[in-house]
Coordinates of C-alpha atoms and ligand atoms in Angstrom, one line a residue:
M1 CA 6.8 -28.4 -10.1
I2 CA 4.9 -25.2 -10.9
N3 CA 1.9 -25.6 -13.2
Q4 CA 2.6 -23.9 -16.5
D5 CA -0.7 -22.1 -16.7
F6 CA -0.2 -20.7 -13.2
L7 CA 3.3 -19.5 -14.3
Q8 CA 1.8 -17.9 -17.4
T9 CA -0.8 -16.0 -15.5
L10 CA 1.6 -14.9 -12.8
A11 CA 4.0 -13.7 -15.5
T12 CA 1.3 -11.8 -17.3
A13 CA 0.2 -10.2 -14.1
N14 CA 3.8 -8.9 -13.6
G15 CA 4.0 -7.6 -17.2
V16 CA 6.4 -10.4 -18.4
S17 CA 6.1 -10.8 -22.1
N18 CA 5.7 -14.2 -23.9
L19 CA 9.2 -14.0 -25.2
E20 CA 10.5 -13.4 -21.8
L21 CA 8.4 -16.2 -20.4
D22 CA 9.9 -18.7 -22.8
V23 CA 13.3 -17.9 -21.5
L24 CA 12.1 -18.1 -17.9
V25 CA 10.6 -21.5 -18.3
L26 CA 13.8 -22.9 -19.8
A27 CA 15.9 -21.3 -17.1
M28 CA 13.7 -22.7 -14.4
N29 CA 14.3 -26.2 -16.0
G30 CA 18.0 -25.6 -15.4
D31 CA 19.0 -24.9 -19.0
S32 CA 22.2 -22.8 -19.4
T33 CA 22.2 -19.5 -21.3
T34 CA 23.8 -21.2 -24.2
A35 CA 21.3 -24.0 -24.3
I36 CA 18.4 -21.6 -24.1
A37 CA 19.8 -19.5 -26.9
Q38 CA 20.1 -22.6 -29.1
K39 CA 16.6 -23.8 -28.3
L40 CA 15.0 -20.5 -28.9
R41 CA 17.3 -19.6 -31.8
V42 CA 18.3 -16.2 -30.4
S43 CA 21.6 -14.8 -29.3
E44 CA 22.9 -15.4 -25.8
D45 CA 22.8 -11.6 -25.3
A46 CA 19.1 -11.7 -26.0
V47 CA 18.6 -14.5 -23.5
R48 CA 20.4 -12.5 -20.8
K49 CA 18.5 -9.4 -21.6
R50 CA 15.1 -11.1 -21.4
L51 CA 16.1 -12.8 -18.1
S52 CA 17.2 -9.5 -16.6
E53 CA 13.8 -8.0 -17.6
V54 CA 12.1 -10.9 -15.9
Y55 CA 14.1 -10.3 -12.7
R56 CA 13.3 -6.6 -12.8
K57 CA 9.6 -7.2 -13.3
F58 CA 9.5 -9.6 -10.3
R59 CA 11.6 -7.2 -8.4
I60 CA 14.4 -9.7 -7.7
L61 CA 17.5 -7.9 -6.5
G62 CA 21.1 -9.2 -6.2
N63 CA 23.7 -10.5 -8.6
G64 CA 24.4 -13.5 -10.8
P65 CA 22.9 -17.0 -10.3
V66 CA 21.5 -16.1 -6.9
K67 CA 18.8 -14.2 -8.8
L68 CA 17.5 -17.3 -10.5
T69 CA 17.4 -19.1 -7.2
K70 CA 15.5 -16.2 -5.6
L71 CA 13.0 -16.1 -8.4
Q72 CA 12.5 -19.8 -8.2
Q73 CA 11.8 -19.5 -4.5
L74 CA 9.4 -16.7 -5.0
L75 CA 7.5 -18.5 -7.7
V76 CA 7.3 -21.8 -5.8
S77 CA 6.2 -20.0 -2.6
Q78 CA 3.4 -18.2 -4.5
Y79 CA 2.3 -21.4 -6.1
Q80 CA 2.2 -23.2 -2.8
Q81 CA 0.3 -20.3 -1.3
Y82 CA -2.1 -20.5 -4.2
L83 CA -2.6 -24.2 -3.7
A84 CA -3.1 -23.8 0.0
E85 CA -5.7 -21.1 -0.5
N86 CA -7.6 -23.2 -2.9
D87 CA -7.3 -26.2 -0.7
A88 CA -6.6 -28.4 -3.7
E89 CA -3.7 -29.7 -5.7
L90 CA -4.2 -29.1 -9.4
P91 CA -4.6 -32.5 -11.1
A92 CA -1.1 -33.4 -12.0
N93 CA -2.0 -35.3 -15.1
S94 CA -4.1 -32.5 -16.5
P95 CA -1.7 -29.8 -17.8
S96 CA -4.5 -27.7 -19.1
S97 CA -6.2 -27.2 -15.8
R98 CA -6.2 -23.5 -15.2
P99 CA -6.2 -21.5 -12.0
Q100 CA -9.7 -20.4 -13.1
D101 CA -10.9 -23.9 -12.6
V102 CA -10.6 -23.3 -8.9
N103 CA -12.8 -20.7 -7.6
P104 CA -11.9 -17.8 -7.2
Y105 CA -9.1 -17.0 -9.5
Q106 CA -6.5 -15.1 -7.6
I107 CA -3.2 -13.2 -8.1
W108 CA -1.4 -12.2 -5.0
S109 CA 2.1 -11.3 -6.4
G110 CA 4.0 -9.2 -3.9
A111 CA 1.3 -9.4 -1.1
P112 CA 2.8 -10.0 2.3
D113 CA 2.1 -13.1 4.4
V114 CA -0.3 -12.0 7.1
S115 CA -0.2 -15.2 9.2
A116 CA 0.9 -13.1 12.2
F117 CA -2.0 -10.6 12.2
Y118 CA -3.3 -9.1 15.4
G119 CA -6.5 -7.2 16.3
R120 CA -8.5 -5.1 13.8
T121 CA -11.7 -7.1 14.2
E122 CA -13.8 -4.0 14.1
E123 CA -12.1 -2.6 11.0
L124 CA -12.5 -6.0 9.3
A125 CA -16.2 -6.2 10.1
T126 CA -16.8 -2.6 8.9
L127 CA -14.9 -3.2 5.7
E128 CA -16.6 -6.5 5.0
Q129 CA -19.9 -4.7 5.4
W130 CA -19.0 -2.0 3.0
I131 CA -17.7 -4.3 0.3
V132 CA -19.9 -7.4 0.6
S133 CA -23.2 -6.0 1.8
D134 CA -23.2 -2.4 0.7
R135 CA -21.4 -3.2 -2.6
C136 CA -19.0 -0.3 -2.5
R137 CA -17.1 0.3 -5.8
I138 CA -14.1 1.9 -4.2
V139 CA -12.8 1.5 -0.6
A140 CA -9.7 3.4 0.4
L141 CA -7.6 2.5 3.4
L142 CA -5.7 5.6 4.3
G143 CA -3.2 6.3 7.0
M144 CA 0.4 7.1 7.8
G145 CA 3.3 4.9 6.9
G146 CA 3.6 1.7 8.8
I147 CA 0.2 1.9 10.4
G148 CA -0.9 -1.4 8.8
K149 CA -2.8 -0.6 5.6
T150 CA -1.2 -3.2 3.4
Y151 CA -1.6 -5.9 6.0
L152 CA -5.2 -5.0 6.5
S153 CA -5.9 -5.0 2.8
V154 CA -4.4 -8.6 2.5
K155 CA -6.2 -9.9 5.6
L156 CA -9.5 -8.4 4.4
A157 CA -9.2 -9.7 0.8
R158 CA -8.4 -13.2 2.1
Q159 CA -11.3 -13.0 4.6
I160 CA -13.8 -12.2 1.9
Q161 CA -12.3 -14.1 -1.0
S162 CA -15.1 -16.5 -1.3
Q163 CA -17.4 -13.7 -2.3
F164 CA -15.5 -13.0 -5.5
E165 CA -14.7 -14.7 -8.8
Y166 CA -11.5 -12.9 -9.2
I167 CA -9.1 -11.3 -6.8
I168 CA -6.1 -9.4 -8.1
W169 CA -3.7 -7.8 -5.7
Q170 CA -1.4 -5.3 -7.3
S171 CA 1.3 -3.2 -5.7
L172 CA 2.3 0.2 -7.1
H173 CA 5.6 0.3 -5.2
H174 CA 7.6 0.1 -8.4
S175 CA 5.4 2.8 -10.0
P176 CA 4.1 0.8 -12.9
S177 CA 2.5 2.8 -15.7
I178 CA -1.3 2.9 -15.6
Q179 CA -1.3 1.3 -19.1
D180 CA 0.6 -1.7 -17.8
V181 CA -1.6 -2.0 -14.7
L182 CA -4.7 -1.9 -16.9
A183 CA -3.2 -4.4 -19.3
N184 CA -2.5 -6.8 -16.4
F185 CA -6.0 -6.6 -15.0
I186 CA -7.6 -7.0 -18.4
T187 CA -5.3 -9.9 -19.4
A188 CA -6.1 -11.7 -16.1
L189 CA -9.8 -11.1 -16.3
S190 CA -10.1 -12.1 -19.9
Y191 CA -7.9 -15.2 -19.8
P192 CA -7.8 -17.5 -21.7
E193 CA -9.4 -15.4 -24.4
K194 CA -6.8 -13.5 -26.3
I195 CA -7.9 -9.9 -26.7
D196 CA -6.4 -6.9 -28.5
L197 CA -5.8 -4.3 -25.9
P198 CA -6.9 -0.8 -27.0
A199 CA -4.0 1.7 -26.9
A200 CA -6.1 4.7 -25.8
L201 CA -6.4 5.0 -22.0
D202 CA -10.1 5.7 -21.9
Q203 CA -10.9 2.7 -24.0
R204 CA -8.7 0.5 -21.9
V205 CA -10.6 1.7 -18.8
S206 CA -13.9 1.0 -20.5
L207 CA -12.8 -2.5 -21.4
L208 CA -11.7 -3.1 -17.8
I209 CA -15.1 -1.8 -16.6
K210 CA -16.8 -4.2 -19.0
Y211 CA -15.2 -7.1 -17.2
L212 CA -15.9 -5.6 -13.8
R213 CA -19.6 -5.5 -14.8
E214 CA -19.7 -9.1 -16.0
N215 CA -17.8 -10.5 -13.1
H216 CA -17.6 -10.0 -9.4
C217 CA -14.0 -8.9 -8.9
L218 CA -11.9 -7.6 -6.1
L219 CA -9.0 -5.5 -7.4
V220 CA -6.5 -4.3 -4.8
L221 CA -4.1 -1.4 -5.5
D222 CA -1.5 -1.1 -2.8
A223 CA 0.6 2.0 -2.2
V224 CA -1.3 4.4 -4.4
E225 CA 0.6 7.4 -2.9
I226 CA 3.5 6.4 -5.1
V227 CA 1.7 7.5 -8.2
L228 CA 0.3 10.7 -6.7
D229 CA 2.2 13.8 -7.4
S230 CA 1.1 15.9 -4.4
S231 CA 3.9 18.3 -4.3
A232 CA 1.6 20.6 -6.1
A233 CA -0.9 22.4 -4.0
F234 CA -3.9 20.9 -5.9
W235 CA -2.9 17.3 -5.8
R236 CA -2.4 16.9 -9.5
Y237 CA -1.1 13.7 -10.9
N238 CA 2.0 14.0 -12.9
N239 CA 1.3 13.3 -16.6
E240 CA 2.4 9.8 -16.3
S241 CA 0.0 9.0 -13.5
E242 CA -2.9 11.2 -14.5
G243 CA -4.5 8.0 -15.8
Y244 CA -4.8 6.6 -12.2
G245 CA -7.0 9.6 -11.5
I246 CA -9.2 8.8 -14.5
L247 CA -9.3 5.1 -13.4
L248 CA -10.4 6.0 -9.8
R249 CA -13.0 8.5 -11.0
R250 CA -14.6 6.1 -13.5
L251 CA -14.5 3.1 -11.2
G252 CA -16.2 5.2 -8.5
E253 CA -18.8 6.7 -10.8
E254 CA -19.8 4.0 -13.3
Q255 CA -21.9 1.0 -12.6
H256 CA -20.3 -2.4 -12.1
Q257 CA -20.4 -5.2 -9.6
S258 CA -16.8 -5.2 -8.5
C259 CA -14.7 -3.4 -5.9
L260 CA -11.4 -1.6 -6.0
L261 CA -9.7 -1.7 -2.6
M262 CA -6.8 0.7 -2.3
T263 CA -4.3 1.7 0.2
S264 CA -2.5 5.0 0.4
I265 CA -0.7 7.3 2.8
E266 CA -2.3 10.3 1.0
K267 CA -5.9 10.6 0.0
P268 CA -6.2 10.9 -3.7
R269 CA -8.3 13.9 -4.9
E270 CA -10.8 11.7 -6.6
I271 CA -11.6 9.9 -3.3
A272 CA -12.0 13.2 -1.5
L273 CA -14.5 14.3 -4.2
L274 CA -16.4 11.1 -4.6
E275 CA -16.6 9.7 -1.1
S276 CA -19.5 9.8 1.3
S277 CA -20.3 7.7 4.3
T278 CA -23.3 6.0 2.6
G279 CA -22.3 6.1 -1.0
F280 CA -20.3 3.7 -3.3
V281 CA -17.0 5.3 -2.5
R282 CA -15.8 5.2 1.1
S283 CA -12.6 5.6 2.9
L284 CA -11.3 4.3 6.3
A285 CA -8.7 6.3 8.2
V286 CA -6.6 3.4 9.5
Q287 CA -5.6 4.0 13.1
G288 CA -2.9 2.3 15.2
L289 CA -3.5 -1.1 16.7
K290 CA -5.5 -1.2 20.0
P291 CA -3.4 -1.8 23.1
E292 CA -4.3 -5.5 23.3
A293 CA -3.2 -6.2 19.7
A294 CA -0.1 -3.9 20.0
K295 CA 1.0 -5.8 23.1
K296 CA 1.1 -9.0 21.0
I297 CA 3.8 -7.4 18.8
L298 CA 5.9 -6.5 21.9
Q299 CA 5.3 -10.0 23.2
S300 CA 6.4 -11.6 19.9
K301 CA 9.7 -9.6 20.3
G302 CA 10.2 -11.1 23.8
L303 CA 10.2 -7.7 25.6
T304 CA 10.0 -7.4 29.3
G305 CA 9.0 -4.6 31.6
E306 CA 5.3 -5.1 30.9
Q307 CA 4.0 -2.4 33.3
Q308 CA 5.5 0.1 30.8
W309 CA 4.2 -1.4 27.6
S310 CA 1.1 0.8 27.5
E311 CA 3.2 3.9 27.7
L312 CA 5.4 2.7 24.8
I313 CA 2.3 1.8 22.8
Q314 CA 0.7 5.2 23.4
T315 CA 3.9 7.1 22.4
Y316 CA 3.9 5.4 19.1
R317 CA 0.2 5.5 18.7
G318 CA -0.1 1.8 18.2
N319 CA 1.8 2.0 14.9
P320 CA 2.8 -1.6 14.3
L321 CA 5.9 -0.8 12.2
A322 CA 7.2 1.8 14.6
L323 CA 6.6 -0.6 17.5
K324 CA 8.4 -3.4 15.7
I325 CA 11.4 -1.1 15.0
V326 CA 11.6 0.3 18.5
A327 CA 11.1 -3.2 19.9
T328 CA 14.2 -4.3 18.0
T329 CA 16.2 -1.5 19.4
I330 CA 15.0 -2.3 22.9
Q331 CA 16.1 -5.9 22.3
D332 CA 19.5 -5.0 21.0
V333 CA 20.5 -2.2 23.3
F334 CA 18.3 -2.4 26.4
S335 CA 18.3 -6.2 27.1
S336 CA 14.7 -6.3 26.0
N337 CA 13.5 -4.2 28.9
V338 CA 11.0 -1.5 28.0
N339 CA 11.7 0.2 31.5
E340 CA 15.3 0.7 30.7
F341 CA 14.5 2.2 27.3
L342 CA 11.9 4.6 28.7
K343 CA 14.4 5.9 31.3
Y344 CA 16.1 7.7 28.5
E345 CA 13.2 9.8 27.6
F346 CA 14.1 10.0 24.0
L347 CA 12.1 8.9 21.1
A348 CA 13.9 6.7 18.7
V349 CA 12.9 7.6 15.1
S350 CA 15.0 4.9 13.5
D351 CA 16.3 5.2 9.9
M352 CA 13.5 3.0 8.6
F353 CA 10.8 5.2 10.0
R354 CA 12.7 8.3 9.1
E355 CA 12.7 7.3 5.5
I356 CA 8.9 7.2 5.4
L357 CA 8.7 10.7 7.1
D358 CA 11.4 12.1 4.8
W359 CA 9.4 11.0 1.8
Q360 CA 6.3 12.5 3.2
F361 CA 8.0 15.8 4.3
K362 CA 9.6 16.4 0.9
R363 CA 6.1 16.5 -0.7
L364 CA 4.8 19.3 1.5
S365 CA 4.1 22.7 0.2
N366 CA 5.7 25.7 2.0
P367 CA 2.5 26.6 4.0
E368 CA 2.2 22.9 5.0
K369 CA 5.8 22.9 6.2
E370 CA 5.3 26.1 8.2
I371 CA 2.3 24.6 10.0
M372 CA 4.3 21.5 10.8
Y373 CA 7.2 23.6 12.3
Y374 CA 4.7 25.6 14.3
L375 CA 3.0 22.5 15.7
A376 CA 6.3 20.8 16.5
R377 CA 7.2 23.8 18.7
E378 CA 3.8 23.8 20.5
N379 CA 3.1 21.7 23.5
N380 CA -0.6 22.4 23.5
L381 CA -3.4 21.6 21.1
V382 CA -3.8 24.4 18.6
S383 CA -7.0 25.8 17.0
V384 CA -7.3 27.2 13.5
Q385 CA -7.6 30.6 15.1
N386 CA -4.4 30.1 17.1
L387 CA -2.6 29.1 13.9
Q388 CA -4.0 32.0 11.9
Q389 CA -2.9 34.5 14.5
A390 CA 0.5 33.0 14.9
M391 CA 1.2 32.6 11.2
Q392 CA -0.3 35.6 9.6
Q393 CA 3.0 37.0 8.7
L394 CA 3.9 33.8 6.9
I395 CA 0.8 32.5 5.1
T396 CA -2.6 33.8 4.1
T397 CA -5.8 32.5 5.7
S398 CA -6.8 30.6 2.6
E399 CA -3.4 29.0 2.3
L400 CA -3.7 28.0 6.0
V401 CA -7.1 26.4 5.5
M402 CA -6.0 24.5 2.4
A403 CA -2.8 23.4 4.0
L404 CA -4.6 22.1 7.0
E405 CA -7.0 20.1 4.8
S406 CA -4.2 18.6 2.8
L407 CA -2.0 17.8 5.8
G408 CA -5.1 15.8 7.1
W409 CA -5.2 14.0 3.7
R410 CA -1.6 13.2 4.2
S411 CA -2.2 11.5 7.5
L412 CA 0.1 13.9 9.3
L413 CA -2.1 15.6 11.8
E414 CA -3.8 14.6 14.9
K415 CA -7.2 16.2 15.4
V416 CA -9.5 16.4 18.4
Q417 CA -12.9 18.0 18.6
S418 CA -13.2 20.2 21.7
E419 CA -16.8 20.7 22.8
D420 CA -17.5 23.9 24.7
G421 CA -21.2 24.4 25.3
D422 CA -22.9 24.7 21.9
T423 CA -19.7 25.3 20.0
S424 CA -17.3 22.7 18.8
E425 CA -13.8 23.4 17.6
T426 CA -11.2 21.3 15.9
L427 CA -7.8 21.3 17.6
F428 CA -4.6 20.1 15.9
S429 CA -1.4 18.5 17.1
L430 CA 1.4 16.2 15.9
Q431 CA 1.9 12.7 17.3
P432 CA 5.1 12.3 19.2
V433 CA 7.1 10.5 16.6
V434 CA 6.2 13.1 13.9
K435 CA 6.9 15.9 16.4
N436 CA 10.2 14.5 17.2
Y437 CA 11.1 14.1 13.6
V438 CA 10.1 17.7 12.7
S439 CA 11.9 19.1 15.8
K440 CA 15.1 17.4 14.7
L441 CA 14.6 18.7 11.2
M442 CA 14.4 22.3 12.6
A443 CA 17.5 21.8 14.6
L444 CA 19.5 21.0 11.5
P445 CA 21.4 23.8 9.8
K446 CA 19.3 25.2 7.0
N447 CA 20.5 24.0 3.6
D448 CA 19.0 26.1 0.9
G449 CA 21.4 25.1 -1.8
Ligands
ATP1 N1 -2.6 -6.2 12.3 C1 -1.3 -6.4 12.4 N2 -0.8 -7.4 13.2 C2 0.5 -7.6 13.3 N3 1.4 -6.9 12.6 C3 1.0 -6.0 11.8 C4 -0.4 -5.7 11.6 N4 -0.5 -4.6 10.8 C5 0.8 -4.3 10.4 N5 1.7 -5.1 11.0 C6 3.1 -5.0 11.0 O1 3.5 -3.7 10.7 C7 4.2 -3.6 9.5 C8 3.7 -2.4 8.7 O2 2.4 -2.7 8.2 P1 2.0 -2.4 6.7 O3 3.0 -2.7 5.8 O4 0.6 -3.0 6.5 O5 1.9 -0.8 6.9 P2 1.4 0.2 5.8 O6 0.4 1.1 6.4 O7 1.0 -0.4 4.5 O8 2.8 1.0 5.6 P3 3.3 1.8 4.3 O9 2.4 3.0 4.1 O10 4.7 2.2 4.6 O11 3.2 0.9 3.1 C9 4.1 -4.9 8.8 O12 5.2 -5.3 8.2 C10 3.7 -5.8 9.9 O13 4.9 -6.4 10.3
MG2 MG1 1.8 -0.5 2.6

């Protein structure tokens, strides 16, 4: 049985209103729609509407009664996870015992289970140092899709959880409004006190910062790229998400004793402006897994042909998602043998990975696209000067420089520093999977319509 207070907190964190929660509690007890309507003195239609809102807010997909089962499973598993983390059963005969009674108070709704987590010891140590010892106010984990940002954020937050009074993990995948996210944070941090939420954004941020000053909190925002509107050259937020920029700026600039840990494929402008390697705002470019850790993924998929594993890992730059996807193909089509797969000398960019790249590519400005096309055709590393000469008909030098910078922010370029005597130069290229994707794109008939 799920503790009512836990349910209430979880519901609040997911933006479920009290009216909706009433319906949820009865439905969880097995009451029919008719019975719930009678008990709450509302129409059956209203009951159905509220329940469907609850499903939407918990991101439960599907049809009919299956949804309730799915939601029950989700809630029970989160409750069990919560109990396991806090190493204690809430006293069964004390219904008023709140999650806060157990230190720290945590909300992990939507966070993946990271029990199969490999490698990343150095990253974890660095990040722990930044957050716990150096007291950074914002730490951004940046990197391309599937590289392992979300996993790393969860692993890290769990590793350092004892240092915080509150941990709230919030995904932005369903693009919640900034107002809702702030409301969730504030409600959780002020619980059980009932407070009036200010309507104005600035005041809401100020109230949140007040709690972040009084308490030691770790807030995690996952998938921040979803609320960035970076199709514009200057990385503006769309009006809806402008507030996220304000939140980042104020959390980075104002004094408090908490930390916002965020993950994003693209670097938000605020982070680029505020970050410094020794300051309170820092970012980590998350790279692929080291060979040893990446091998464990291939091992877990039961692949053979171990002599060739390093080649496979290097081709996909240790990207754990890409490796998992390609390992599945190798299992299904090549009898689990990496040798067999590599004989074909093609790079599988499966649908799942293509989706991520499609999403990223759509957001590029024209100069950025031109650079990507050029790099996809090149087999060598390319300098700024090479690019400028080759592309002068297409884009101006300032467009080129800006586009190179923003492509870097979007985790789409590989850069190496070439040292030649006293001079050092940055050289650019695309990693194989991205190159393969862009080449295929160029081979498609142009569709301007
Ligand atoms: N350290 C790790 N050990 C084992 N598996 C991992 C690790 N990191 C990531 N993975 C695997 O790779 C997948 C992708 O990781 P994750 O979701 O963290 O990537 P991401 O960078 O957040 O991607 P996106 O930008 O698309 O959200 C995970 O589902 C997980 O299976
Ligand atoms: Mg992620």
